[in-house]
């Protein structure tokens, strides 16, 4: 019964989130990185929000919201997803999230034959 209610809620808001994300990308001249879908972004953002809500319920001392600094862990996580999943639509080539992280860490690019999970 709880599973059905959660599933129904996710279906209800899914199309709204999808439209919002598409509008957001278009209005800011952005696109998703190669290998990332809008559904990936929505699922991870939802999981982040759900996980932080559960954490706050389980441990009220969790610093989920900083009223003085007007920031939150959800906002920080959303910023990280935006920074990792999005790139300028003007870029000639799209790089995957893995390629971007490899460059950031100074690792050599993965060969086409060797893929990591």
Short mmCIF file of C-alpha atoms in Angstrom, two decimals:
data_model
loop_
_atom_site.label_atom_id
_atom_site.label_comp_id
_atom_site.label_asym_id
_atom_site.label_seq_id
_atom_site.Cartn_x
_atom_site.Cartn_y
_atom_site.Cartn_z
CA UNK A 1 0.00 0.00 0.00
CA UNK A 2 2.79 2.46 0.86
CA UNK A 3 4.71 1.35 -2.23
CA UNK A 4 1.65 2.01 -4.41
CA UNK A 5 1.19 5.50 -2.96
CA UNK A 6 4.86 6.38 -3.50
CA UNK A 7 4.80 4.99 -7.04
CA UNK A 8 1.63 6.91 -7.88
CA UNK A 9 3.13 10.13 -6.54
CA UNK A 10 6.30 9.65 -8.59
CA UNK A 11 4.24 9.14 -11.75
CA UNK A 12 2.22 12.28 -11.02
CA UNK A 13 5.24 14.55 -10.62
CA UNK A 14 7.46 12.86 -13.20
CA UNK A 15 6.04 14.65 -16.22
CA UNK A 16 6.12 17.98 -14.37
CA UNK A 17 9.78 17.50 -13.49
CA UNK A 18 10.59 16.41 -17.05
CA UNK A 19 9.00 19.54 -18.53
CA UNK A 20 10.70 21.77 -15.95
CA UNK A 21 14.11 20.22 -16.72
CA UNK A 22 13.65 20.59 -20.47
CA UNK A 23 12.64 24.25 -20.04
CA UNK A 24 15.56 24.86 -17.68
CA UNK A 25 18.10 23.40 -20.12
CA UNK A 26 16.69 25.25 -23.10
CA UNK A 27 16.42 28.62 -21.33
CA UNK A 28 20.03 28.48 -20.16
CA UNK A 29 21.65 27.08 -23.30
CA UNK A 30 22.59 23.80 -21.62
CA UNK A 31 22.40 20.12 -22.49
CA UNK A 32 22.87 16.87 -20.66
CA UNK A 33 26.27 15.22 -20.92
CA UNK A 34 26.67 12.24 -23.19
CA UNK A 35 25.24 9.14 -21.52
CA UNK A 36 22.96 11.04 -19.11
CA UNK A 37 19.19 11.32 -19.51
CA UNK A 38 16.64 13.67 -18.01
CA UNK A 39 15.22 10.64 -16.21
CA UNK A 40 18.65 9.99 -14.65
CA UNK A 41 18.77 13.57 -13.42
CA UNK A 42 15.21 13.45 -12.02
CA UNK A 43 15.70 10.08 -10.31
CA UNK A 44 18.96 11.17 -8.68
CA UNK A 45 17.57 14.54 -7.57
CA UNK A 46 14.49 12.81 -6.13
CA UNK A 47 16.65 10.21 -4.40
CA UNK A 48 18.79 12.97 -2.94
CA UNK A 49 15.72 14.77 -1.60
CA UNK A 50 14.18 11.56 -0.26
CA UNK A 51 17.44 10.46 1.34
CA UNK A 52 17.97 13.80 3.05
CA UNK A 53 14.38 13.77 4.32
CA UNK A 54 14.88 10.28 5.76
CA UNK A 55 18.19 11.34 7.29
CA UNK A 56 16.56 14.37 8.93
CA UNK A 57 13.79 12.17 10.33
CA UNK A 58 16.26 9.63 11.69
CA UNK A 59 18.73 12.20 13.02
CA UNK A 60 17.24 15.62 13.81
CA UNK A 61 20.74 17.02 14.37
CA UNK A 62 21.53 16.59 10.67
CA UNK A 63 22.56 19.92 9.18
CA UNK A 64 20.03 19.70 6.35
CA UNK A 65 19.19 23.41 6.42
CA UNK A 66 21.32 26.39 7.38
CA UNK A 67 18.83 29.15 8.19
CA UNK A 68 21.55 31.75 8.80
CA UNK A 69 23.49 31.03 5.62
CA UNK A 70 20.26 30.32 3.72
CA UNK A 71 21.60 27.13 2.21
CA UNK A 72 20.75 23.46 2.36
CA UNK A 73 22.29 20.09 1.65
CA UNK A 74 19.61 19.56 -0.99
CA UNK A 75 20.69 22.74 -2.79
CA UNK A 76 24.33 21.69 -2.52
CA UNK A 77 23.51 18.26 -3.95
CA UNK A 78 21.42 19.80 -6.74
CA UNK A 79 24.33 22.11 -7.61
CA UNK A 80 26.63 19.08 -7.79
CA UNK A 81 24.23 17.29 -10.14
CA UNK A 82 23.95 20.38 -12.34
CA UNK A 83 27.74 20.80 -12.43
CA UNK A 84 28.30 17.13 -13.21
CA UNK A 85 25.44 16.34 -15.56
CA UNK A 86 25.19 19.49 -17.64
CA UNK A 87 27.37 21.24 -20.18
CA UNK A 88 27.01 24.15 -22.58
CA UNK A 89 24.86 23.37 -25.60
CA UNK A 90 27.37 25.39 -27.64
CA UNK A 91 30.18 22.87 -27.06
CA UNK A 92 31.33 21.11 -30.21
CA UNK A 93 31.70 17.76 -28.47
CA UNK A 94 29.97 16.22 -25.50
CA UNK A 95 31.97 14.46 -22.83
CA UNK A 96 30.54 11.79 -20.58
CA UNK A 97 30.46 12.17 -16.82
CA UNK A 98 33.19 9.52 -16.54
CA UNK A 99 35.41 11.37 -19.03
CA UNK A 100 34.88 14.62 -17.14
CA UNK A 101 35.83 13.03 -13.82
CA UNK A 102 38.89 11.37 -15.35
CA UNK A 103 40.11 14.75 -16.65
CA UNK A 104 39.42 16.35 -13.26
CA UNK A 105 41.40 13.63 -11.47
CA UNK A 106 44.22 13.64 -14.01
CA UNK A 107 43.58 10.02 -15.01
CA UNK A 108 44.06 8.89 -18.59
CA UNK A 109 40.83 8.50 -20.56
CA UNK A 110 39.30 5.03 -20.56
CA UNK A 111 39.86 3.21 -23.82
CA UNK A 112 36.86 2.30 -25.93
CA UNK A 113 37.42 -1.38 -25.04
CA UNK A 114 37.63 -0.80 -21.29
CA UNK A 115 34.62 0.67 -19.54
CA UNK A 116 34.29 1.13 -15.80
CA UNK A 117 31.04 1.18 -13.87
#
